[in-house]
Tab-separated table of C-alpha atoms in Angstrom:
chain	number	residue	atom	x	y	z
A	1	MET	CA	-4.750	-49.785	-28.936
A	2	PRO	CA	-5.971	-50.111	-25.240
A	3	ARG	CA	-4.588	-47.494	-22.991
A	4	THR	CA	-3.108	-48.424	-18.995
A	5	SER	CA	-2.728	-45.539	-16.094
A	6	GLY	CA	1.324	-45.240	-15.387
A	7	ARG	CA	4.079	-42.953	-17.671
A	8	ARG	CA	3.609	-42.690	-20.824
A	9	THR	CA	5.645	-41.953	-24.041
A	10	ASP	CA	4.431	-41.179	-27.400
A	11	THR	CA	6.035	-44.893	-28.244
A	12	THR	CA	3.594	-46.017	-31.119
A	13	PHE	CA	3.496	-49.989	-30.965
A	14	PRO	CA	1.976	-51.848	-34.255
A	15	GLN	CA	-2.342	-52.199	-33.198
A	16	GLY	CA	-3.028	-55.877	-32.173
A	17	SER	CA	-2.397	-57.716	-29.294
A	18	HIS	CA	1.326	-58.746	-27.380
A	19	ALA	CA	2.866	-61.357	-25.580
A	20	ALA	CA	5.293	-62.952	-23.810
A	21	ALA	CA	6.038	-66.855	-23.849
A	22	THR	CA	8.227	-68.794	-20.856
A	23	TRP	CA	7.530	-72.154	-19.264
A	24	SER	CA	7.029	-71.005	-16.441
A	25	ILE	CA	7.491	-68.521	-13.426
A	26	PRO	CA	9.989	-70.174	-11.103
A	27	SER	CA	10.056	-68.740	-7.015
A	28	ASP	CA	13.593	-68.409	-7.073
A	29	TYR	CA	13.478	-67.228	-11.123
A	30	GLY	CA	16.736	-65.501	-11.987
A	31	GLY	CA	17.861	-62.774	-15.184
A	32	MET	CA	16.108	-64.235	-17.947
A	33	THR	CA	12.149	-63.830	-15.894
A	34	SER	CA	13.491	-60.601	-13.960
A	35	ALA	CA	13.988	-59.157	-17.431
A	36	LEU	CA	10.503	-60.912	-18.727
A	37	LEU	CA	8.337	-59.409	-16.154
A	38	ARG	CA	10.395	-56.066	-16.538
A	39	ARG	CA	9.985	-55.917	-20.487
A	40	SER	CA	6.041	-56.512	-20.217
A	41	ARG	CA	5.495	-53.812	-17.269
A	42	THR	CA	7.811	-51.460	-19.628
A	43	PHE	CA	5.298	-52.142	-22.745
A	44	VAL	CA	2.307	-51.358	-20.144
A	45	GLU	CA	4.051	-47.766	-18.299
A	46	GLU	CA	5.636	-46.353	-21.749
A	47	ALA	CA	3.667	-47.392	-24.521
A	48	GLY	CA	-0.201	-48.826	-23.023
A	49	VAL	CA	0.425	-52.033	-24.444
A	50	PRO	CA	-1.310	-54.757	-22.721
A	51	VAL	CA	0.966	-57.465	-22.115
A	52	GLN	CA	0.095	-61.573	-21.792
A	53	ILE	CA	2.398	-63.511	-20.377
A	54	LEU	CA	1.818	-67.384	-21.338
A	55	THR	CA	2.842	-70.560	-19.654
A	56	PHE	CA	3.388	-74.202	-20.700
A	57	SER	CA	4.484	-75.882	-17.012
A	58	ALA	CA	1.970	-78.248	-15.796
A	59	THR	CA	3.522	-77.524	-11.805
A	60	LEU	CA	3.180	-73.539	-11.836
A	61	ASP	CA	0.408	-72.351	-9.614
A	62	VAL	CA	-0.816	-69.682	-11.872
A	63	GLU	CA	-2.998	-68.250	-8.261
A	64	GLU	CA	0.513	-68.188	-6.366
A	65	THR	CA	2.467	-66.667	-8.595
A	66	GLN	CA	0.458	-63.540	-9.470
A	67	ALA	CA	0.159	-63.207	-5.730
A	68	ARG	CA	3.302	-63.423	-5.001
A	69	LEU	CA	4.459	-61.047	-7.872
A	70	LEU	CA	1.979	-58.930	-7.170
A	71	GLU	CA	3.358	-58.306	-3.666
A	72	ARG	CA	6.638	-58.073	-5.183
A	73	GLY	CA	5.499	-55.303	-7.881
A	74	GLU	CA	6.529	-57.146	-10.617
A	75	LEU	CA	2.825	-57.064	-11.801
A	76	VAL	CA	0.736	-54.417	-13.372
A	77	PRO	CA	-1.962	-53.340	-14.779
A	78	GLY	CA	-2.449	-54.834	-18.107
A	79	VAL	CA	0.293	-57.486	-17.289
A	80	THR	CA	-1.348	-60.884	-17.174
A	81	LEU	CA	-0.607	-64.247	-16.223
A	82	ARG	CA	-2.300	-66.921	-18.477
A	83	ASN	CA	-1.304	-70.796	-18.326
A	84	VAL	CA	-2.127	-73.906	-20.552
A	85	TRP	CA	-3.259	-75.659	-17.645
A	86	GLU	CA	-4.937	-73.255	-15.827
A	87	ASP	CA	-6.942	-72.699	-18.740
A	88	ILE	CA	-8.062	-76.380	-19.269
A	89	ARG	CA	-8.764	-76.768	-15.724
A	90	ALA	CA	-11.245	-73.460	-16.120
A	91	LEU	CA	-13.128	-75.078	-18.780
A	92	SER	CA	-16.945	-75.848	-18.864
A	93	ASP	CA	-18.007	-79.424	-18.813
A	94	GLU	CA	-19.297	-78.387	-22.543
A	95	ARG	CA	-16.502	-76.997	-23.474
A	96	VAL	CA	-14.519	-80.199	-22.639
A	97	GLY	CA	-16.382	-82.253	-25.370
A	98	PRO	CA	-17.386	-85.424	-24.278
A	99	GLN	CA	-19.086	-87.672	-25.961
A	100	PRO	CA	-23.172	-87.752	-26.670
A	101	GLY	CA	-24.478	-90.341	-23.647
A	102	ALA	CA	-21.086	-90.609	-22.721
A	103	ALA	CA	-21.375	-91.752	-18.599
A	104	PRO	CA	-20.014	-90.290	-16.141
A	105	ALA	CA	-17.240	-92.618	-14.146
A	106	VAL	CA	-14.958	-92.927	-11.224
A	107	ARG	CA	-12.094	-91.002	-11.375
A	108	PRO	CA	-8.942	-90.005	-9.865
A	109	ARG	CA	-9.246	-87.015	-7.210
A	110	GLY	CA	-6.711	-84.324	-6.498
A	111	THR	CA	-6.177	-83.969	-2.920
A	112	PRO	CA	-6.083	-80.263	-1.322
A	113	GLY	CA	-3.635	-77.682	-2.780
A	114	GLU	CA	-2.467	-80.705	-5.503
A	115	LEU	CA	-2.420	-79.714	-9.281
A	116	VAL	CA	-0.496	-82.170	-10.776
A	117	ARG	CA	0.565	-86.285	-9.945
A	118	VAL	CA	3.219	-87.869	-12.085
A	119	GLU	CA	2.317	-91.592	-11.910
A	120	GLU	CA	5.343	-93.452	-12.377
A	121	ASP	CA	6.965	-96.749	-13.949
A	122	ASP	CA	9.289	-99.528	-12.021
A	123	GLN	CA	12.168	-97.323	-13.851
A	124	GLY	CA	10.836	-94.745	-12.639
A	125	ASP	CA	9.886	-93.320	-15.898
A	126	SER	CA	7.070	-90.487	-16.615
A	127	LEU	CA	3.924	-92.830	-17.225
A	128	ARG	CA	1.086	-90.630	-16.689
A	129	GLU	CA	0.213	-86.864	-15.588
A	130	LEU	CA	-3.139	-86.284	-13.856
A	131	HIS	CA	-4.135	-82.908	-13.821
A	132	PHE	CA	-7.021	-82.049	-11.146
A	133	ARG	CA	-8.914	-78.689	-10.802
A	134	ARG	CA	-8.627	-77.046	-8.172
A	135	ASP	CA	-11.953	-78.680	-5.838
A	136	GLY	CA	-9.967	-81.738	-6.848
A	137	THR	CA	-11.735	-83.174	-9.716
A	138	LEU	CA	-9.546	-84.440	-13.163
A	139	ALA	CA	-9.366	-82.435	-15.393
A	140	ALA	CA	-6.844	-83.618	-17.737
A	141	VAL	CA	-4.531	-86.317	-18.265
A	142	ASP	CA	-1.519	-86.577	-20.173
A	143	GLU	CA	-0.656	-90.261	-20.918
A	144	ARG	CA	2.731	-91.858	-22.545
A	145	ARG	CA	1.682	-95.467	-24.756
A	146	LEU	CA	3.925	-96.832	-26.948
A	147	ALA	CA	1.823	-95.745	-29.605
A	148	GLY	CA	2.767	-92.453	-29.139
A	149	ARG	CA	1.230	-89.546	-26.455
A	150	GLN	CA	-2.350	-88.931	-25.662
A	151	VAL	CA	-3.809	-85.898	-23.423
A	152	THR	CA	-6.692	-86.278	-22.930
A	153	LEU	CA	-9.882	-83.844	-21.163
A	154	TYR	CA	-12.264	-84.702	-18.236
A	155	THR	CA	-15.784	-83.467	-17.266
A	156	ARG	CA	-16.081	-82.265	-13.543
A	157	ASP	CA	-18.199	-85.612	-13.349
A	158	GLY	CA	-15.809	-87.848	-15.217
A	159	ARG	CA	-16.558	-88.293	-18.254
A	160	GLU	CA	-14.249	-88.511	-21.071
A	161	GLY	CA	-13.843	-85.540	-23.913
A	162	ARG	CA	-11.113	-83.664	-25.645
A	163	SER	CA	-8.366	-85.563	-26.955
A	164	TRP	CA	-4.885	-85.110	-29.188
A	165	THR	CA	-2.316	-87.497	-29.989
A	166	SER	CA	0.693	-84.565	-29.292
A	167	VAL	CA	1.413	-82.032	-26.593
A	168	TRP	CA	2.093	-79.622	-28.886
A	169	ALA	CA	-1.340	-80.021	-30.435
A	170	VAL	CA	-2.956	-78.791	-27.349
A	171	TYR	CA	-0.744	-75.723	-27.397
A	172	ARG	CA	-1.266	-75.426	-30.702
A	173	LYS	CA	-5.058	-74.830	-30.392
A	174	TRP	CA	-4.561	-73.174	-26.739
A	175	ILE	CA	-2.047	-69.993	-28.841
A	176	ASP	CA	-4.694	-69.967	-31.598
A	177	HIS	CA	-7.218	-68.718	-28.466
A	178	VAL	CA	-5.080	-66.576	-26.338
A	179	LEU	CA	-4.026	-65.301	-29.656
A	180	ALA	CA	-6.561	-64.551	-32.127
A	181	ASP	CA	-6.992	-61.317	-32.198
A	182	GLU	CA	-5.375	-60.007	-35.386
A	183	PRO	CA	-2.274	-59.113	-35.393
A	184	ALA	CA	-0.186	-60.955	-32.566
A	185	TYR	CA	2.803	-60.173	-31.666
A	186	LEU	CA	4.477	-62.690	-29.329
A	187	ILE	CA	8.251	-62.568	-27.468
A	188	VAL	CA	9.682	-66.238	-26.587
A	189	ASP	CA	12.012	-65.447	-24.036
A	190	SER	CA	12.801	-69.531	-22.852
A	191	LYS	CA	15.070	-71.326	-25.187
A	192	SER	CA	13.112	-74.630	-23.847
A	193	LEU	CA	10.516	-73.469	-26.560
A	194	THR	CA	12.259	-72.571	-29.200
A	195	LYS	CA	11.252	-75.709	-31.204
A	196	PHE	CA	7.996	-75.343	-30.576
A	197	PHE	CA	7.335	-71.368	-31.793
A	198	ALA	CA	9.225	-72.472	-34.969
A	199	SER	CA	6.905	-74.691	-35.673
A	200	LEU	CA	3.653	-72.399	-35.203
A	201	ARG	CA	2.689	-70.813	-38.089
A	202	ARG	CA	-0.426	-68.371	-38.387
A	203	PRO	CA	-0.362	-65.874	-40.660
A	204	ASN	CA	-1.546	-63.873	-37.467
A	205	ILE	CA	0.991	-64.217	-35.240
A	206	TYR	CA	4.246	-62.242	-35.287
A	207	THR	CA	7.302	-64.353	-33.705
A	208	ALA	CA	10.030	-63.435	-31.821
A	209	GLN	CA	12.708	-65.331	-29.902
A	210	LEU	CA	14.519	-63.532	-27.860
A	211	VAL	CA	18.530	-64.636	-26.698
A	212	HIS	CA	19.150	-64.198	-23.119
A	213	GLY	CA	21.974	-66.455	-22.711
A	214	ALA	CA	25.296	-66.877	-24.699
A	215	HIS	CA	24.653	-69.975	-27.654
A	216	LEU	CA	27.996	-71.065	-27.759
A	217	THR	CA	29.648	-73.042	-25.322
A	218	ALA	CA	32.800	-71.184	-22.308
A	219	ARG	CA	34.975	-73.721	-24.784
A	220	ALA	CA	34.422	-72.131	-27.787
A	221	THR	CA	37.518	-70.142	-29.330
A	222	ASP	CA	35.755	-68.546	-32.298
A	223	PRO	CA	32.004	-68.072	-33.785
A	224	HIS	CA	32.216	-72.061	-35.585
A	225	GLY	CA	32.972	-73.469	-32.222
A	226	PRO	CA	30.912	-75.729	-30.740
A	227	LEU	CA	27.293	-74.432	-29.630
A	228	ALA	CA	25.710	-75.048	-26.535
A	229	ARG	CA	22.857	-77.510	-26.365
A	230	THR	CA	20.119	-75.949	-25.433
A	231	ARG	CA	21.158	-72.892	-28.143
A	232	ALA	CA	21.268	-75.665	-31.058
A	233	PRO	CA	17.510	-75.030	-31.804
A	234	LEU	CA	17.910	-71.274	-32.562
A	235	ILE	CA	20.629	-71.830	-34.796
A	236	GLU	CA	18.716	-74.931	-37.030
A	237	HIS	CA	15.016	-72.030	-36.758
A	238	ILE	CA	17.086	-69.108	-37.068
A	239	ASP	CA	14.136	-68.489	-40.379
A	240	ASP	CA	11.234	-69.824	-38.777
A	241	PHE	CA	11.037	-66.471	-36.817
A	242	ASP	CA	9.910	-62.889	-37.740
A	243	ALA	CA	12.437	-62.020	-35.525
A	244	ILE	CA	15.826	-63.078	-33.126
A	245	VAL	CA	17.091	-60.262	-31.175
A	246	PHE	CA	20.024	-60.441	-28.910
A	247	LEU	CA	21.017	-58.914	-26.383
A	248	THR	CA	24.008	-57.521	-27.580
A	249	GLU	CA	25.808	-56.572	-31.541
A	250	GLY	CA	28.755	-59.168	-30.593
A	251	GLN	CA	26.680	-62.123	-30.314
A	252	ARG	CA	24.226	-61.302	-33.367
A	253	ARG	CA	27.733	-60.866	-35.242
A	254	ASP	CA	28.743	-64.198	-34.147
A	255	VAL	CA	25.933	-65.817	-34.833
A	256	LEU	CA	25.581	-64.127	-38.766
A	257	GLU	CA	29.746	-65.060	-38.924
A	258	ARG	CA	28.345	-68.235	-38.809
A	259	VAL	CA	24.755	-68.810	-40.573
A	260	GLY	CA	25.348	-65.655	-43.250
A	261	PRO	CA	23.616	-62.372	-43.470
A	262	ARG	CA	19.500	-62.443	-42.886
A	263	GLU	CA	17.345	-59.554	-42.692
A	264	ASN	CA	15.816	-61.236	-39.508
A	265	THR	CA	18.191	-60.503	-36.383
A	266	TYR	CA	18.122	-57.391	-33.896
A	267	VAL	CA	19.391	-56.203	-31.408
A	268	ILE	CA	17.995	-54.477	-28.411
A	269	PRO	CA	19.560	-55.239	-24.642
A	270	ASN	CA	17.578	-55.593	-21.489
A	271	SER	CA	15.786	-52.230	-19.807
A	272	THR	CA	16.201	-51.819	-16.229
A	273	GLU	CA	14.524	-49.394	-13.582
A	274	LEU	CA	16.927	-46.349	-13.146
A	275	PRO	CA	17.275	-44.449	-9.501
A	276	ALA	CA	16.528	-41.350	-9.089
A	277	GLY	CA	19.531	-39.073	-8.702
A	278	THR	CA	22.304	-37.961	-10.986
A	279	ALA	CA	24.795	-37.493	-8.710
A	280	PRO	CA	26.363	-40.457	-7.219
A	281	THR	CA	26.973	-41.551	-3.611
A	282	ARG	CA	29.845	-41.626	-1.656
A	283	PRO	CA	29.995	-45.873	-0.313
A	284	ASP	CA	32.264	-47.522	1.811
A	285	ARG	CA	35.072	-47.251	-1.298
A	286	LEU	CA	36.012	-50.772	0.122
A	287	ALA	CA	32.621	-52.299	-0.072
A	288	GLY	CA	32.576	-54.840	-3.089
A	289	ALA	CA	29.475	-56.718	-4.211
A	290	MET	CA	27.597	-59.317	-6.147
A	291	LEU	CA	24.141	-60.336	-7.403
A	292	ALA	CA	24.312	-63.958	-8.504
A	293	SER	CA	22.529	-67.318	-8.998
A	294	LEU	CA	24.456	-70.005	-6.438
A	295	ASN	CA	25.511	-72.310	-9.265
A	296	GLY	CA	28.213	-73.357	-11.072
A	297	ARG	CA	27.570	-70.865	-13.790
A	298	LYS	CA	28.183	-67.654	-11.614
A	299	ARG	CA	31.735	-69.004	-10.383
A	300	VAL	CA	30.828	-67.237	-7.275
A	301	PRO	CA	33.997	-68.622	-5.680
A	302	HIS	CA	36.381	-67.043	-7.773
A	303	ALA	CA	35.049	-63.262	-6.415
A	304	LEU	CA	35.568	-64.594	-2.903
A	305	ARG	CA	39.135	-65.494	-3.928
A	306	GLY	CA	39.247	-62.427	-6.082
A	307	VAL	CA	38.669	-60.097	-3.181
A	308	GLN	CA	40.398	-62.333	-0.252
A	309	ARG	CA	43.929	-62.055	-2.169
A	310	ALA	CA	43.114	-58.351	-3.137
A	311	ALA	CA	42.758	-57.491	0.836
A	312	ALA	CA	45.643	-59.362	1.066
A	313	ARG	CA	47.942	-57.231	-1.178
A	314	THR	CA	46.625	-54.166	0.306
A	315	GLY	CA	46.331	-54.959	3.867
A	316	LEU	CA	42.644	-53.061	3.811
A	317	GLY	CA	39.519	-54.169	4.591
A	318	ILE	CA	37.932	-55.454	1.302
A	319	THR	CA	34.718	-56.913	1.875
A	320	LEU	CA	32.022	-58.451	-0.283
A	321	ASP	CA	28.163	-58.798	0.186
A	322	ILE	CA	26.848	-61.654	-1.977
A	323	TYR	CA	23.206	-61.868	-2.984
A	324	GLY	CA	20.949	-64.262	-4.261
A	325	ASP	CA	20.325	-67.706	-3.577
A	326	GLY	CA	20.377	-71.469	-5.365
A	327	PRO	CA	21.935	-74.715	-5.443
A	328	ASP	CA	25.195	-74.184	-4.337
A	329	ARG	CA	24.233	-72.108	-1.524
A	330	GLU	CA	25.117	-74.239	2.036
A	331	LYS	CA	29.064	-74.858	-0.334
A	332	LEU	CA	28.771	-71.666	-0.755
A	333	GLU	CA	28.404	-70.374	2.775
A	334	ARG	CA	31.248	-72.362	3.860
A	335	VAL	CA	33.038	-71.057	1.914
A	336	ALA	CA	32.811	-67.412	2.578
A	337	ALA	CA	32.344	-68.171	6.661
A	338	LYS	CA	35.886	-68.857	6.037
A	339	ILE	CA	36.884	-65.156	4.129
A	340	PRO	CA	36.793	-62.423	6.443
A	341	GLY	CA	34.664	-59.573	5.105
A	342	ALA	CA	32.618	-61.885	2.842
A	343	THR	CA	29.050	-62.170	3.439
A	344	MET	CA	25.929	-64.045	1.928
A	345	HIS	CA	22.994	-62.754	2.547
A	346	GLY	CA	20.604	-65.034	0.071
A	347	PHE	CA	17.740	-63.707	-1.852
A	348	VAL	CA	16.757	-59.836	-0.422
A	349	ARG	CA	13.778	-58.336	-2.357
A	350	GLY	CA	15.152	-55.468	-3.915
A	351	ALA	CA	18.716	-56.528	-3.739
A	352	ALA	CA	19.745	-54.298	-6.885
A	353	ASP	CA	18.919	-50.971	-4.213
A	354	ARG	CA	21.704	-52.672	-1.872
A	355	LEU	CA	23.931	-51.860	-4.759
A	356	ALA	CA	24.151	-47.621	-3.962
A	357	ASP	CA	25.745	-49.785	-1.031
A	358	ALA	CA	28.570	-50.569	-2.784
A	359	SER	CA	31.696	-48.891	-4.217
A	360	PHE	CA	31.640	-51.966	-7.103
A	361	LEU	CA	30.397	-54.966	-8.296
A	362	VAL	CA	32.367	-58.737	-9.577
A	363	LEU	CA	31.067	-60.885	-12.242
A	364	THR	CA	32.911	-63.864	-12.468
A	365	SER	CA	30.470	-65.617	-14.948
A	366	ARG	CA	30.695	-68.462	-17.342
A	367	ALA	CA	28.536	-67.110	-20.063
A	368	GLU	CA	25.740	-64.697	-19.777
A	369	GLY	CA	23.761	-62.616	-22.481
A	370	LEU	CA	23.749	-58.855	-21.224
A	371	PRO	CA	23.724	-59.106	-17.002
A	372	LEU	CA	20.883	-56.788	-16.226
A	373	VAL	CA	23.185	-56.286	-12.831
A	374	PHE	CA	25.752	-54.390	-14.417
A	375	ALA	CA	23.245	-51.475	-15.518
A	376	GLU	CA	21.571	-52.553	-11.812
A	377	ALA	CA	24.586	-51.279	-10.790
A	378	MET	CA	26.217	-48.729	-12.688
A	379	ALA	CA	23.276	-46.596	-12.568
A	380	ARG	CA	23.661	-46.511	-9.080
A	381	GLY	CA	27.369	-45.816	-9.409
A	382	CYS	CA	28.734	-49.039	-8.756
A	383	VAL	CA	31.728	-49.674	-11.046
A	384	PRO	CA	31.375	-53.015	-12.265
A	385	ILE	CA	34.883	-55.468	-12.740
A	386	ALA	CA	34.022	-58.753	-14.627
A	387	TYR	CA	35.164	-61.433	-16.494
A	388	ASP	CA	35.895	-60.896	-20.108
A	389	ILE	CA	33.703	-63.825	-21.109
A	390	ARG	CA	32.247	-63.330	-24.463
A	391	TYR	CA	29.327	-61.051	-25.201
A	392	GLY	CA	27.151	-59.257	-21.818
A	393	PRO	CA	30.685	-57.243	-19.916
A	394	GLY	CA	33.005	-56.320	-23.147
A	395	ASP	CA	29.661	-54.554	-24.851
A	396	ILE	CA	28.822	-52.075	-21.435
A	397	ILE	CA	31.782	-52.058	-20.191
A	398	THR	CA	34.909	-49.521	-21.444
A	399	ASP	CA	37.674	-50.884	-19.447
A	400	GLY	CA	39.112	-48.059	-17.342
A	401	VAL	CA	36.857	-45.642	-17.876
A	402	ASP	CA	32.955	-47.132	-16.081
A	403	GLY	CA	34.672	-50.652	-15.027
A	404	PHE	CA	37.286	-53.023	-16.042
A	405	LEU	CA	36.987	-56.107	-18.146
A	406	VAL	CA	39.858	-58.964	-17.278
A	407	PRO	CA	40.314	-62.359	-18.277
A	408	SER	CA	38.179	-64.836	-17.539
A	409	GLY	CA	39.013	-67.509	-15.509
A	410	ASP	CA	42.065	-65.395	-14.286
A	411	ILE	CA	41.295	-64.874	-10.126
A	412	ASP	CA	45.103	-62.706	-9.670
A	413	ALA	CA	43.513	-60.508	-12.731
A	414	LEU	CA	40.429	-60.197	-10.152
A	415	ALA	CA	42.455	-59.303	-7.768
A	416	ALA	CA	44.683	-57.017	-8.980
A	417	ALA	CA	41.408	-55.069	-10.506
A	418	ILE	CA	39.909	-54.674	-7.171
A	419	GLU	CA	42.958	-53.938	-5.834
A	420	ARG	CA	43.586	-51.161	-8.543
A	421	PHE	CA	40.044	-49.566	-7.897
A	422	VAL	CA	40.130	-49.601	-4.465
A	423	THR	CA	43.348	-47.424	-4.672
A	424	LEU	CA	42.519	-45.051	-6.622
A	425	ASP	CA	42.471	-41.481	-5.162
A	426	ASP	CA	38.843	-39.816	-5.057
A	427	THR	CA	38.496	-37.504	-8.187
A	428	ALA	CA	39.293	-40.560	-9.831
A	429	MET	CA	36.647	-43.134	-8.093
A	430	GLU	CA	34.219	-40.361	-8.849
A	431	GLY	CA	34.958	-39.769	-12.073
A	432	MET	CA	34.738	-43.249	-13.110
A	433	ARG	CA	31.091	-43.685	-10.870
A	434	ARG	CA	29.907	-40.917	-13.437
A	435	ALA	CA	30.788	-42.863	-16.418
A	436	ALA	CA	29.559	-46.056	-15.063
A	437	MET	CA	26.381	-43.901	-14.123
A	438	ALA	CA	26.126	-42.441	-18.056
A	439	THR	CA	26.471	-45.936	-19.584
A	440	ALA	CA	23.311	-46.836	-17.892
A	441	GLN	CA	21.123	-43.961	-18.873
A	442	LYS	CA	21.234	-46.763	-22.788
A	443	TYR	CA	19.370	-49.404	-20.433
A	444	ALA	CA	16.242	-46.994	-19.330
A	445	ALA	CA	13.476	-47.998	-20.396
A	446	PRO	CA	11.708	-45.945	-22.813
A	447	ALA	CA	14.996	-45.955	-24.796
A	448	VAL	CA	14.571	-49.961	-24.399
A	449	VAL	CA	10.647	-49.407	-25.945
A	450	ASN	CA	11.138	-47.123	-28.117
A	451	GLN	CA	13.482	-49.921	-29.870
A	452	TRP	CA	11.243	-52.202	-29.218
A	453	ALA	CA	8.401	-50.747	-31.239
A	454	ASP	CA	10.772	-50.052	-33.723
A	455	LEU	CA	11.601	-53.606	-34.576
A	456	LEU	CA	7.666	-54.599	-34.399
A	457	ALA	CA	6.741	-52.170	-37.304
A	458	ASP	CA	10.086	-53.520	-39.586
A	459	VAL	CA	8.750	-57.153	-38.906
A	460	VAL	CA	5.024	-55.911	-39.743
A	461	ARG	CA	7.229	-54.041	-42.811
A	462	ARG	CA	8.639	-57.415	-44.328
A	463	ARG	CA	5.523	-59.374	-43.899
A	464	PRO	CA	2.830	-57.324	-44.137
A	465	GLU	CA	-0.546	-59.144	-42.668
A	466	PRO	CA	-2.175	-60.746	-44.940
A	467	ALA	CA	-5.391	-59.270	-46.285
A	468	SER	CA	-8.028	-61.594	-45.713
A	469	GLU	CA	-7.933	-65.087	-43.638
A	470	THR	CA	-7.977	-68.665	-45.485
A	471	PRO	CA	-10.625	-70.505	-45.396
A	472	ALA	CA	-8.635	-72.793	-43.469
A	473	THR	CA	-7.046	-69.721	-41.264
A	474	THR	CA	-10.509	-69.120	-40.545
A	475	SER	CA	-11.615	-72.781	-39.565
A	476	LEU	CA	-8.803	-73.104	-37.391
A	477	ALA	CA	-9.365	-70.359	-35.171
A	478	ARG	CA	-13.253	-70.687	-34.912
A	479	ARG	CA	-12.248	-74.640	-33.752
A	480	ALA	CA	-10.271	-72.916	-31.192
A	481	ALA	CA	-12.383	-70.158	-30.025
A	482	GLY	CA	-14.805	-73.277	-29.244
A	483	MET	CA	-12.651	-75.837	-27.291
A	484	LEU	CA	-11.168	-72.778	-24.959
A	485	ARG	CA	-13.170	-69.730	-23.801
A	486	ARG	CA	-11.208	-66.952	-21.857
A	487	ALA	CA	-10.258	-68.282	-18.413
A	488	PRO	CA	-11.718	-66.382	-15.475
A	489	ARG	CA	-9.055	-64.263	-13.781
């Protein structure tokens, strides 16, 4: 198995290649993407396992994204970023497969920096996407027709090449090339890719769907309540993955109550980078913090009002520093401007390190999976005060010991918990901080990587790799390798 430099444990992964799948890497990515990047790094650093991150968005600029992630320290040697359309752009004209004798034709050209151009009809519906190489030549056209969809490749001089009647067919060809090594282990992080990978049946590929968020809507009152629309495919295709991985035992238990016993379900939390040191810092006891995407799901106004009410009740100068960005930023800045002690910082690189300066963390989300920010805060002695929503807070926090749980949506209860914490005596407060730091150790990288190694070994035990390829499998792999060559990095 290939090895790379870095921290290394004696963790042993099954022999083979490893990959993660997500739709894209947005510039303002949140918890799911952060968890994917961190897990990929820790596979390299803790076990010497290289990881390819596979992406499918046509608008992702791989060069720009790689540069940004390297600057932020999110990529390390051994973690590589791949994109299906970027690899198509890199194909040689020979591998595009033009028809013999096909004459060059004048095709649309991209403008400098343009990777994708969307053409729409009068109703604003997308008719086709034009994919351009960096030199402006047309690489592919993804066309929506009345008779169906068609994706066609083009040579640099405009000759038409191979085509497919489904974009999923293109994805499958690409996956067969990228994961041609046998066996391959693929963790699917994006819920938007659940259906595609559920349909991907390859004897050499083991697939694990990681469930980052709640599968039930916020109004669900029991495990049989309404499913979140984007999570319905998870329930429909639960048997089509080698592993379904939940972040909390509570969510796994609720899913199994709904669908019945399954051998392919597991619980592995996301890991976090724990700071050095074993003693909590001594920040201002009145200093609160919140790390969140600024959208409706996070209910940031609840946190602002909770702090405001706690300050009014106690007469103390309780503060709240909010780190994050998102579509509601301007609206929330107007609200925060009216609340003494509230400060909106926007996106701040390394914001988790700011938690060492805060005494408590506030989380008011409608739904979560297992918020990484809890472990990041607790590891720094920052005590979480959170709505007791389904999945996440109650799986980490022991109420009154290493944090506080309050009824979801109850701002008065939130304010009361903040008041209770900031008025603790020094001994009790330090005890809670130490308890929080001890809890955070469960989410250290070595412990979580070991759990992934055990999971993959169990997957292989349950579905041993076939002793030999079938003729159909061999032919498929050879055709995929013939169409796509590994793109330059």
